Short mmCIF file of C-alpha atoms in Angstrom, two decimals:
data_model
loop_
_atom_site.label_atom_id
_atom_site.label_comp_id
_atom_site.label_asym_id
_atom_site.label_seq_id
_atom_site.Cartn_x
_atom_site.Cartn_y
_atom_site.Cartn_z
CA MET D 862 0.08 0.12 -0.54
CA GLN D 863 3.12 2.26 0.17
CA ASP D 864 3.76 3.98 -2.32
CA LYS D 865 7.06 7.01 -3.71
CA TYR D 866 4.93 9.43 -4.14
CA LEU D 867 1.22 9.33 -3.05
CA GLY D 868 2.86 7.14 0.62
CA ASP D 869 0.00 5.15 2.11
CA LYS D 870 -2.66 4.81 0.38
CA SER D 871 -4.71 3.07 3.19
CA GLN D 872 -4.79 5.90 5.39
CA GLU D 873 -6.98 9.11 4.90
CA PHE D 874 -4.50 12.18 5.03
CA ASP D 875 -0.87 10.61 4.23
CA ALA D 876 2.85 12.17 6.69
CA GLU D 877 3.20 14.76 4.61
CA PHE D 878 -0.60 16.20 4.54
CA GLN D 879 -0.54 15.46 8.41
CA ILE D 880 2.07 17.87 8.56
CA GLY D 881 -0.21 20.91 7.25
CA ILE D 882 -3.19 19.63 9.62
CA LEU D 883 -0.45 20.46 12.54
CA SER D 884 1.16 22.80 10.63
CA LEU D 885 -2.52 25.12 10.14
CA MET D 886 -3.28 24.40 14.02
CA SER D 887 -0.04 26.11 14.88
CA ARG D 888 -1.38 29.07 12.83
CA ASP D 889 -4.26 29.12 12.45
CA ILE D 890 -6.86 29.65 16.22
CA LYS D 891 -9.66 29.30 15.22
CA PHE D 892 -8.83 25.84 12.65
CA LEU D 893 -7.28 25.07 16.09
CA SER D 894 -10.27 25.43 18.03
CA TYR D 895 -12.19 22.91 15.83
CA ALA D 896 -8.82 20.62 14.75
CA SER D 897 -8.45 19.94 19.06
CA ASP D 898 -13.50 19.24 19.29
CA ASN D 899 -13.34 16.97 16.32
CA LEU D 900 -9.57 15.21 15.42
CA LEU D 901 -8.08 12.55 17.86
CA PRO D 902 -4.35 11.05 18.11
CA ASP D 903 -5.03 8.30 17.48
CA TYR D 904 -5.76 9.69 13.47
CA PHE D 905 -2.34 10.67 12.52
CA SER D 906 0.11 8.20 11.29
CA ASP D 907 2.63 7.65 14.47
CA LYS D 908 2.67 8.50 17.29
CA ASP D 909 5.02 11.14 17.08
CA LEU D 910 2.85 12.65 14.38
CA GLY D 911 -0.56 12.14 17.16
CA TRP D 912 1.81 13.50 20.11
CA VAL D 913 3.02 17.21 18.93
CA PHE D 914 -1.93 16.81 18.18
CA THR D 915 -1.80 16.46 21.40
CA ALA D 916 0.11 19.42 22.60
CA LEU D 917 -1.13 21.69 19.80
CA ARG D 918 -4.47 20.72 21.63
CA ASN D 919 -4.03 20.95 25.26
CA HIS D 920 -1.82 24.57 24.94
CA TYR D 921 -5.24 24.81 23.40
CA SER D 922 -7.78 24.16 26.00
CA SER D 923 -5.41 25.33 28.78
CA ALA D 924 -4.28 28.72 27.29
CA HIS D 925 -7.16 29.49 24.69
CA ALA D 926 -4.33 30.96 22.18
CA LEU D 927 -1.50 29.46 19.95
CA ILE D 928 1.38 27.30 20.93
CA SER D 929 4.94 29.13 21.50
CA THR D 930 8.30 27.47 20.76
CA ARG D 931 9.40 28.17 24.34
CA SER D 932 5.74 26.24 25.21
CA ILE D 933 6.60 23.33 22.65
CA LYS D 934 9.72 23.21 24.15
CA ASP D 935 8.59 22.83 28.35
CA ARG D 936 6.15 20.88 27.16
CA LEU D 937 8.26 17.94 25.88
CA ARG D 938 10.52 18.72 28.48
CA THR D 939 7.96 18.15 31.36
CA ASP D 940 6.69 14.50 29.00
CA LEU D 941 10.54 13.98 28.71
CA ARG D 942 10.94 14.23 32.62
CA ARG D 943 7.93 12.68 33.31
CA GLY D 944 9.18 9.29 31.30
CA SER D 945 5.60 9.06 28.89
CA VAL D 946 8.33 10.63 25.60
CA SER D 947 11.79 9.01 25.61
CA GLU D 948 14.97 10.95 24.08
CA ASP D 949 15.03 8.88 21.18
CA ARG D 950 11.72 10.47 19.52
CA VAL D 951 13.30 13.77 20.50
CA PRO D 952 15.31 14.30 17.20
CA PHE D 953 11.79 12.66 15.30
CA ILE D 954 9.79 15.40 16.85
CA LYS D 955 11.91 18.34 16.36
CA GLU D 956 12.10 17.38 12.92
CA ILE D 957 8.73 17.71 12.74
CA PHE D 958 8.07 21.36 14.54
CA GLU D 959 10.73 22.32 11.61
CA GLN D 960 8.84 21.17 9.06
CA ILE D 961 5.71 22.67 10.99
CA GLU D 962 7.59 26.54 11.17
CA THR D 963 8.66 26.79 7.20
CA ASP D 964 5.40 25.08 5.76
CA GLY D 965 4.12 27.76 3.56
CA LEU D 966 0.18 26.55 3.74
CA SER D 967 -0.26 27.77 0.14
CA ASP D 968 -3.09 25.17 0.36
CA ALA D 969 -4.96 26.24 3.79
CA GLY D 970 -8.61 26.36 2.54
CA TYR D 971 -8.04 23.16 1.00
CA ILE D 972 -6.64 21.24 3.98
CA GLN D 973 -9.10 23.11 6.04
CA ASP D 974 -12.13 21.59 3.79
CA ARG D 975 -10.96 18.64 3.61
CA VAL D 976 -9.75 17.99 7.85
CA VAL D 977 -14.18 19.06 7.73
CA LEU D 978 -15.13 16.38 5.35
CA PHE D 979 -13.18 14.16 7.38
CA VAL D 980 -15.62 14.95 10.27
CA LYS D 981 -18.44 15.27 8.40
CA ARG D 982 -17.98 12.12 7.27
CA ASN D 983 -16.62 10.03 11.08
CA LEU D 984 -19.96 12.07 12.72
CA MET D 985 -22.14 10.60 10.06
CA LYS D 986 -20.42 7.52 10.79
CA GLU D 987 -21.32 7.31 14.33
CA ALA D 988 -24.19 8.82 13.70
CA PHE D 989 -25.69 5.77 12.17
CA ILE D 990 -24.32 3.66 14.52
CA ARG D 991 -26.15 5.63 17.18
CA ALA D 992 -29.45 5.82 14.71
CA THR D 993 -29.25 2.02 15.09
CA GLU D 994 -28.85 1.68 18.90
CA ALA D 995 -31.67 3.74 18.97
CA TYR D 996 -33.74 2.60 16.49
CA GLN D 997 -33.37 -1.60 18.17
CA ARG D 998 -34.42 0.64 21.49
CA GLY D 999 -36.94 1.27 19.72
CA GLU D 1000 -37.46 5.09 20.49
CA TYR D 1001 -37.97 6.18 16.72
CA ALA D 1002 -37.89 9.97 17.48
CA GLU D 1003 -33.70 9.93 18.28
CA ILE D 1004 -33.27 8.76 14.91
CA ALA D 1005 -33.70 11.82 13.14
CA ASN D 1006 -32.29 13.87 15.29
CA THR D 1007 -29.38 12.32 15.76
CA PHE D 1008 -28.41 12.80 11.95
CA ILE D 1009 -29.40 16.69 12.38
CA GLU D 1010 -27.62 16.44 15.64
CA ALA D 1011 -24.56 16.10 13.32
CA HIS D 1012 -25.10 17.86 10.68
CA LYS D 1013 -25.23 20.94 12.98
CA ARG D 1014 -21.77 19.58 14.27
CA SER D 1015 -19.93 19.43 11.29
CA GLU D 1016 -21.39 22.16 9.41
CA ILE D 1017 -21.42 25.28 12.96
CA VAL D 1018 -17.45 25.04 12.09
CA PHE D 1019 -15.87 28.63 11.31
CA LYS D 1020 -19.09 30.63 11.30
CA GLU D 1021 -17.45 33.69 13.95
CA GLY D 1022 -19.19 35.50 16.30
CA GLN D 1023 -18.50 39.05 16.32
CA THR D 1024 -16.56 41.73 19.32
CA TYR D 1025 -17.70 44.76 20.59
CA PRO D 1026 -16.09 47.40 20.48
CA ASP D 1027 -15.49 47.19 16.88
CA ILE D 1028 -14.98 49.90 14.80
CA ASP D 1029 -14.19 48.21 11.91
CA VAL D 1030 -17.64 46.40 11.39
CA PHE D 1031 -20.10 49.09 13.17
CA GLU D 1032 -20.79 50.08 9.12
CA GLU D 1033 -22.38 47.09 8.74
CA ARG D 1034 -24.49 46.35 11.66
CA LEU D 1035 -25.98 49.87 11.21
CA LYS D 1036 -26.78 48.71 7.42
CA ARG D 1037 -27.93 44.84 9.45
CA ARG D 1038 -30.40 47.34 12.29
CA ASN D 1039 -32.08 49.86 9.29
CA VAL D 1040 -33.01 46.69 7.06
CA THR D 1041 -37.04 46.03 7.96
CA ARG D 1042 -37.04 43.19 10.76
CA ARG D 1043 -39.47 40.55 9.51
CA VAL D 1044 -42.16 40.12 12.71
CA VAL D 1045 -45.30 38.37 12.66
CA PRO D 1046 -47.95 40.99 14.65
CA THR D 1047 -50.70 39.23 16.91
CA GLY D 1048 -53.54 41.67 15.17
CA ILE D 1049 -54.00 43.80 18.93
CA MET D 1050 -52.55 46.84 17.79
CA SER D 1051 -52.41 48.37 21.24
CA LEU D 1052 -50.25 44.87 22.03
CA ASP D 1053 -48.31 45.00 18.90
CA ASN D 1054 -47.15 49.03 19.83
CA TYR D 1055 -45.06 47.41 22.58
CA LEU D 1056 -43.22 44.40 20.85
CA ARG D 1057 -40.16 45.32 18.65
CA GLY D 1058 -40.76 45.59 15.57
CA GLY D 1059 -45.19 45.14 15.86
CA GLY D 1060 -44.47 41.68 16.66
CA LEU D 1061 -43.06 38.42 17.78
CA GLY D 1062 -39.83 39.03 15.28
CA GLU D 1063 -38.01 36.06 13.64
CA LYS D 1064 -35.81 34.20 15.91
CA GLU D 1065 -38.37 34.65 18.67
CA LEU D 1066 -39.87 32.61 20.53
CA GLY D 1067 -43.72 34.11 21.52
CA VAL D 1068 -46.00 32.61 24.55
CA ILE D 1069 -50.01 32.95 25.42
CA LEU D 1070 -49.99 32.27 28.56
CA ALA D 1071 -53.22 31.49 30.38
CA PRO D 1072 -55.52 28.59 32.39
CA THR D 1073 -57.42 26.00 30.55
CA ASN D 1074 -61.03 27.54 28.64
CA ARG D 1075 -59.59 30.87 28.80
CA GLY D 1076 -58.68 31.03 25.34
CA LYS D 1077 -55.23 30.09 24.33
CA SER D 1078 -55.57 28.59 21.48
CA MET D 1079 -57.71 30.69 20.09
CA MET D 1080 -55.76 33.41 20.31
CA LEU D 1081 -53.59 31.60 18.23
CA LYS D 1082 -55.66 31.51 15.50
CA HIS D 1083 -56.36 34.87 15.32
CA ILE D 1084 -52.31 35.58 14.85
CA ALA D 1085 -52.74 32.85 11.67
CA GLU D 1086 -55.70 34.83 10.64
CA PHE D 1087 -54.45 37.68 10.51
CA ASN D 1088 -51.29 37.41 8.98
CA MET D 1089 -53.25 35.33 6.46
CA ALA D 1090 -54.59 38.59 5.73
CA ARG D 1091 -51.69 40.19 5.31
CA GLY D 1092 -49.69 37.76 2.70
CA LEU D 1093 -48.25 35.26 5.16
CA ASN D 1094 -47.73 31.65 5.54
CA ALA D 1095 -48.91 29.96 8.41
CA LEU D 1096 -48.30 26.40 9.69
CA ILE D 1097 -49.99 25.30 12.74
CA PHE D 1098 -49.00 22.42 14.99
CA THR D 1099 -52.25 20.95 16.66
CA LEU D 1100 -51.39 18.80 19.19
CA GLU D 1101 -54.87 19.52 20.93
CA MET D 1102 -57.69 20.52 18.56
CA SER D 1103 -58.67 18.59 15.48
CA GLU D 1104 -57.81 19.30 12.39
CA ASP D 1105 -61.45 19.40 11.32
CA ARG D 1106 -61.96 21.56 14.56
CA TYR D 1107 -59.07 24.00 13.68
CA LEU D 1108 -61.01 24.80 10.32
CA ASP D 1109 -64.16 25.21 11.25
CA ARG D 1110 -62.99 28.31 13.50
CA PHE D 1111 -61.71 29.61 10.32
CA ASP D 1112 -64.62 29.81 9.14
CA MET D 1113 -66.70 31.24 11.80
CA SER D 1114 -63.61 33.76 12.11
CA LEU D 1115 -63.81 34.76 8.76
CA THR D 1116 -67.37 33.99 7.69
CA SER D 1117 -69.19 36.20 11.14
CA MET D 1118 -71.27 32.83 11.61
CA THR D 1119 -71.49 30.79 14.27
CA THR D 1120 -71.62 26.61 14.25
CA THR D 1121 -74.99 26.43 13.64
CA GLU D 1122 -75.12 29.02 11.50
CA MET D 1123 -72.48 27.39 9.01
CA ILE D 1124 -74.23 24.75 8.85
CA ALA D 1125 -77.83 26.05 7.73
CA ASN D 1126 -75.52 27.75 5.48
CA PRO D 1127 -72.55 26.13 3.72
CA GLU D 1128 -72.90 27.93 0.66
CA ARG D 1129 -72.40 31.59 2.55
CA VAL D 1130 -69.36 29.66 3.62
CA GLU D 1131 -67.85 28.37 0.16
CA ALA D 1132 -68.32 30.94 -1.35
CA LYS D 1133 -66.11 33.10 0.95
CA LEU D 1134 -63.83 30.13 0.89
CA ARG D 1135 -63.76 30.57 -2.73
CA GLU D 1136 -63.03 34.70 -3.03
CA ILE D 1137 -60.39 34.14 -0.26
CA GLU D 1138 -58.98 31.33 -2.43
CA SER D 1139 -58.65 33.63 -5.12
CA ASN D 1140 -57.39 36.86 -3.06
CA PRO D 1141 -53.61 36.27 -4.52
CA SER D 1142 -52.78 39.43 -1.43
CA PHE D 1143 -53.82 36.67 1.32
CA GLY D 1144 -50.96 34.25 2.08
CA ARG D 1145 -52.73 30.67 3.21
CA VAL D 1146 -52.79 28.48 6.38
CA HIS D 1147 -51.62 25.00 6.41
CA ILE D 1148 -52.42 22.51 9.56
CA LYS D 1149 -51.25 19.70 10.93
CA GLU D 1150 -52.63 17.47 14.12
CA TYR D 1151 -50.79 15.44 16.19
CA PRO D 1152 -52.01 13.11 19.20
CA THR D 1153 -51.32 14.17 22.49
CA GLN D 1154 -47.87 13.46 23.73
CA ALA D 1155 -46.79 11.73 20.54
CA ALA D 1156 -44.76 14.46 19.02
CA THR D 1157 -41.37 15.86 19.66
CA VAL D 1158 -39.64 18.73 17.85
CA SER D 1159 -38.16 16.25 15.50
CA ASN D 1160 -41.15 15.29 13.93
CA LEU D 1161 -41.91 19.10 12.88
CA ARG D 1162 -38.85 20.16 11.88
CA THR D 1163 -39.32 16.84 9.27
CA TYR D 1164 -43.15 17.55 8.56
CA THR D 1165 -41.86 21.40 7.80
CA GLU D 1166 -39.14 19.76 5.44
CA ASN D 1167 -41.65 17.85 3.49
CA LEU D 1168 -44.31 20.01 3.18
CA ARG D 1169 -41.83 23.08 2.03
CA ARG D 1170 -40.93 20.02 -0.37
CA SER D 1171 -44.21 20.34 -1.12
CA GLY D 1172 -44.27 23.76 -2.06
CA PHE D 1173 -45.75 25.60 0.97
CA PHE D 1174 -43.20 28.21 2.57
CA PRO D 1175 -44.46 28.77 6.18
CA ASP D 1176 -43.46 32.29 7.24
CA PHE D 1177 -44.02 31.69 11.23
CA VAL D 1178 -45.67 28.08 12.70
CA VAL D 1179 -48.15 28.10 15.55
CA VAL D 1180 -47.76 25.28 18.06
CA ASP D 1181 -50.89 24.62 19.78
CA TYR D 1182 -49.24 24.21 22.54
CA ALA D 1183 -45.99 22.91 23.37
CA ASP D 1184 -46.94 21.77 27.01
CA LEU D 1185 -47.86 18.35 24.86
CA MET D 1186 -45.59 17.76 22.59
CA ARG D 1187 -42.53 15.17 23.44
CA SER D 1188 -39.89 15.23 25.20
CA GLU D 1189 -36.68 14.00 22.50
CA THR D 1190 -34.35 13.73 25.75
CA LYS D 1191 -36.20 11.94 29.07
CA TYR D 1192 -35.55 13.55 32.83
CA SER D 1193 -36.20 11.75 35.67
CA GLU D 1194 -38.52 14.89 36.28
CA LYS D 1195 -41.46 16.08 34.36
CA ARG D 1196 -40.94 19.81 34.43
CA HIS D 1197 -37.00 18.98 32.67
CA GLU D 1198 -38.74 17.16 29.92
CA HIS D 1199 -40.84 20.66 28.91
CA SER D 1200 -37.72 22.96 29.36
CA HIS D 1201 -36.42 20.89 26.73
CA ILE D 1202 -39.30 20.89 25.21
CA TYR D 1203 -39.07 24.84 24.93
CA GLU D 1204 -35.30 25.41 24.73
CA THR D 1205 -35.53 22.73 20.84
CA LEU D 1206 -38.16 24.51 20.04
CA ARG D 1207 -36.16 28.50 20.28
CA GLY D 1208 -33.56 26.72 18.95
CA TRP D 1209 -35.40 25.69 15.68
CA ALA D 1210 -36.66 29.38 16.02
CA VAL D 1211 -33.45 29.98 15.40
CA GLU D 1212 -32.10 28.25 12.96
CA GLU D 1213 -34.21 28.47 10.45
CA GLU D 1214 -34.61 32.69 11.46
CA PHE D 1215 -38.85 32.61 11.18
CA PRO D 1216 -40.84 33.45 14.94
CA LEU D 1217 -42.61 30.98 16.60
CA TRP D 1218 -45.77 32.01 18.98
CA THR D 1219 -47.48 28.76 21.20
CA ALA D 1220 -48.66 28.73 24.59
CA THR D 1221 -48.55 26.89 28.08
CA GLN D 1222 -51.23 26.32 30.56
CA ALA D 1223 -51.04 28.59 34.11
CA ASN D 1224 -51.81 26.70 37.08
CA ARG D 1225 -54.96 25.69 38.93
CA ALA D 1226 -54.49 28.98 41.61
CA SER D 1227 -54.87 31.41 38.15
CA LEU D 1228 -58.41 30.62 37.09
CA SER D 1229 -59.15 33.01 40.24
CA LYS D 1230 -56.34 35.47 40.37
CA THR D 1231 -56.87 39.10 38.25
CA GLN D 1232 -53.61 38.30 36.88
CA VAL D 1233 -51.88 36.17 34.89
CA THR D 1234 -47.99 36.75 35.01
CA VAL D 1235 -45.02 33.93 34.80
CA ALA D 1236 -45.35 33.43 38.10
CA ASP D 1237 -48.58 30.85 37.27
CA ILE D 1238 -46.39 28.80 34.54
CA SER D 1239 -47.30 25.20 35.66
CA GLU D 1240 -44.63 22.23 35.62
CA ASP D 1241 -41.81 24.57 34.75
CA PHE D 1242 -40.92 27.95 35.56
CA GLY D 1243 -38.28 27.25 33.17
CA LYS D 1244 -40.48 28.57 30.40
CA ALA D 1245 -40.07 31.59 31.30
CA MET D 1246 -36.80 31.97 31.19
CA ILE D 1247 -36.72 30.65 27.46
CA ALA D 1248 -39.04 32.87 26.17
CA ASP D 1249 -38.53 35.91 24.39
CA VAL D 1250 -42.06 37.61 24.50
CA ILE D 1251 -44.69 36.25 26.76
CA VAL D 1252 -48.08 37.11 26.67
CA GLY D 1253 -50.98 36.54 30.04
CA LEU D 1254 -54.78 36.27 29.52
CA CYS D 1255 -56.59 37.75 31.97
CA GLN D 1256 -60.13 38.00 32.81
CA ASN D 1257 -62.55 38.20 35.76
CA LYS D 1258 -66.29 36.63 35.79
CA LYS D 1259 -67.50 40.33 35.09
CA GLU D 1260 -65.34 40.56 32.27
CA LYS D 1261 -66.48 37.61 31.04
CA ASP D 1262 -69.88 38.48 30.95
CA ARG D 1263 -68.65 41.60 28.35
CA GLN D 1264 -67.01 39.26 26.72
CA GLU D 1265 -63.60 41.64 27.71
CA MET D 1266 -60.16 40.11 28.30
CA ARG D 1267 -57.06 42.17 29.79
CA LEU D 1268 -53.86 40.69 28.41
CA PHE D 1269 -51.02 41.45 30.56
CA ILE D 1270 -46.88 41.75 28.97
CA ALA D 1271 -46.07 39.20 31.26
CA LYS D 1272 -42.19 39.31 29.36
CA ASN D 1273 -41.27 40.81 26.96
CA ARG D 1274 -37.61 40.66 26.23
CA ASP D 1275 -36.75 43.59 23.72
CA GLY D 1276 -39.66 45.91 25.46
CA THR D 1277 -42.09 47.73 28.02
CA SER D 1278 -42.98 43.96 30.18
CA GLY D 1279 -45.59 45.09 33.02
CA MET D 1280 -48.46 46.72 30.55
CA GLU D 1281 -52.09 45.35 30.23
CA VAL D 1282 -54.03 45.80 27.41
CA PRO D 1283 -58.11 45.35 26.99
CA VAL D 1284 -58.95 43.37 24.67
CA LYS D 1285 -63.05 42.93 23.03
CA THR D 1286 -63.52 38.60 22.36
CA ASP D 1287 -66.42 37.38 20.46
CA PHE D 1288 -65.76 33.32 20.79
CA ALA D 1289 -69.25 31.78 18.77
CA HIS D 1290 -67.55 33.90 16.07
CA ALA D 1291 -63.58 32.47 17.57
CA LYS D 1292 -62.29 36.63 17.65
CA PHE D 1293 -60.28 39.07 19.18
CA TYR D 1294 -60.79 42.57 18.80
CA ASP D 1295 -58.58 45.88 19.50
CA GLY D 1296 -60.27 48.06 22.94
CA PRO D 1297 -62.43 47.34 25.55
#
């Protein structure tokens, strides 16, 4: 397998290429960080190359910096004293460092790309093994998540963050600041005025908080319908109501008819649907039903990707509601599973760069309270820390009789919180309105 020109063809990289990898690690801190996380000493063809890799990795781990000549000499002397490196290996290690120092690295970009490809292949191999084990355990939801995580780990390679202050990039930040932020308004103007940009922004998680039977699903439907009229496409995942029941609520609201009236006058409903369908300024709403406690975030991701392949591209997602999802990671306490679901949902929103609205159940004590706040979140308070916006639906008996409600801004990461907004309700027609 040894070739005079090509070297050992059984190895992924020959010794000369491995020198290039070590040379790039000694000069490029971003590549050093990536290689330290994803390569192993065993990947190198002999123990001296492996020792140099370990020295570079360990120095970065402790000093968070590139290694200097004096530091490598000191590490070599230390290992000699400890007996982990023998005297006869010193000339070979010295020769490796001389080659590293004289390497012109004209092919640095190619070396980087090849290492990333190698790492990606290894991560996918590991993912296949873990996915097979998950299949054998009957944990089918874990299979897709295993490959998603392996792909993400290999893809975040050299994406840099930003440093402050940095005057050189200030103009670019100004340009981004002046770009109109893509938002999904609630359709309640007096509430949207408090939200940054007039609604829930991309990469953000919004939560409707209310006790049972207060109108969480109705509010989520209202948000989807309002934005459909603005030309946006909404994807609703429902884990409580059926798809047909959700569609009925859209019919009720858009026709201003009750359920009884719709049954008696189906032709009026059909006429309204034809009117909306032929209006190019309207977006579309797609609704997918899952059984309670059956769907994971990976299920939602996969369905969304398949939907895109069929030609439907959602501008935002509604999950009705996250408390009824199943966690992909099992914890001894249910509240930790809830936090995991919310963290994963927000991570999905950030990755896909869309706004995501959901709802959460308030505890039983909130039924008798004048104001529903984050303190009333049931199961796990961690949900409050993850969400960007939380809106509590507040209503006493008199307000319910008058079809009134107050929307309490329980959390607003980028704006004013603690404010109340009065609204009118008409649940017979599945509607919310501005004002008292």
